[in-house]
Rosetta silent file (secondary structure, phi, psi, omega in degrees, C-alpha in Angstrom):
SEQUENCE: MIVYLKRYAGGLGLIEHSMDQTSVYRAS
SCORE:     score description
SCORE:     0.000 S_00000001
   1 L     0.000  -39.703 -179.885    7.909    4.498   -5.712 S_00000001
   2 H   -58.825  -41.554 -179.828    7.354    4.270   -1.960 S_00000001
   3 H   -59.839  -44.650 -179.112    5.616    7.656   -2.031 S_00000001
   4 H   -62.283  -45.384  179.824    3.250    6.472   -4.761 S_00000001
   5 H   -62.139  -42.945 -179.766    2.480    3.278   -2.875 S_00000001
   6 H   -61.698  -41.000 -179.594    1.925    5.216    0.332 S_00000001
   7 H   -62.732  -46.389 -178.868   -0.479    7.564   -1.448 S_00000001
   8 H   -63.922  -42.801 -179.801   -2.416    4.653   -2.915 S_00000001
   9 H   -62.928  -40.702 -179.875   -2.424    2.835    0.429 S_00000001
  10 H   -59.080  -36.107 -179.873   -3.670    5.965    2.187 S_00000001
  11 H   -69.195  -41.936 -179.256   -6.652    6.014   -0.129 S_00000001
  12 H   -76.419  -48.319  178.285   -7.528    2.404    0.464 S_00000001
  13 L    87.932   10.941  179.463   -6.640    2.342    4.137 S_00000001
  14 L  -110.607  -26.938 -178.743   -5.729   -1.345    4.179 S_00000001
  15 L  -109.094   18.806 -178.272   -2.051   -1.222    3.263 S_00000001
  16 L   -61.924  -37.994 -179.897   -1.297    1.899    5.255 S_00000001
  17 L   -83.735  -14.450 -179.936    0.643   -0.136    7.780 S_00000001
  18 L   -95.908  137.389  178.540    2.184   -2.243    5.025 S_00000001
  19 L  -127.014   31.784 -178.723    5.143   -0.957    3.039 S_00000001
  20 L  -120.656  137.660  179.922    5.813   -4.053    0.972 S_00000001
  21 H   -60.421  -36.481 -179.952    4.845   -4.597   -2.649 S_00000001
  22 H   -60.767  -41.358 -179.887    3.912   -8.172   -1.798 S_00000001
  23 H   -62.105  -40.433 -179.165    1.430   -6.940    0.792 S_00000001
  24 H   -62.043  -43.812 -179.733   -0.145   -4.651   -1.780 S_00000001
  25 H   -64.192  -39.804 -178.395   -0.603   -7.540   -4.187 S_00000001
  26 H   -67.546  -38.690 -177.878   -2.091   -9.696   -1.447 S_00000001
  27 H   -68.286  -32.294 -177.557   -4.477   -6.950   -0.361 S_00000001
  28 L   -58.962    0.000    0.000   -5.695   -6.448   -3.917 S_00000001
């Protein structure tokens, strides 16, 4: 799951430094 999140984050470029699901939700 981390790999998938990292891939998605890499595309966006906002959660690249974040590795928490909560951060992803907040960034959305």
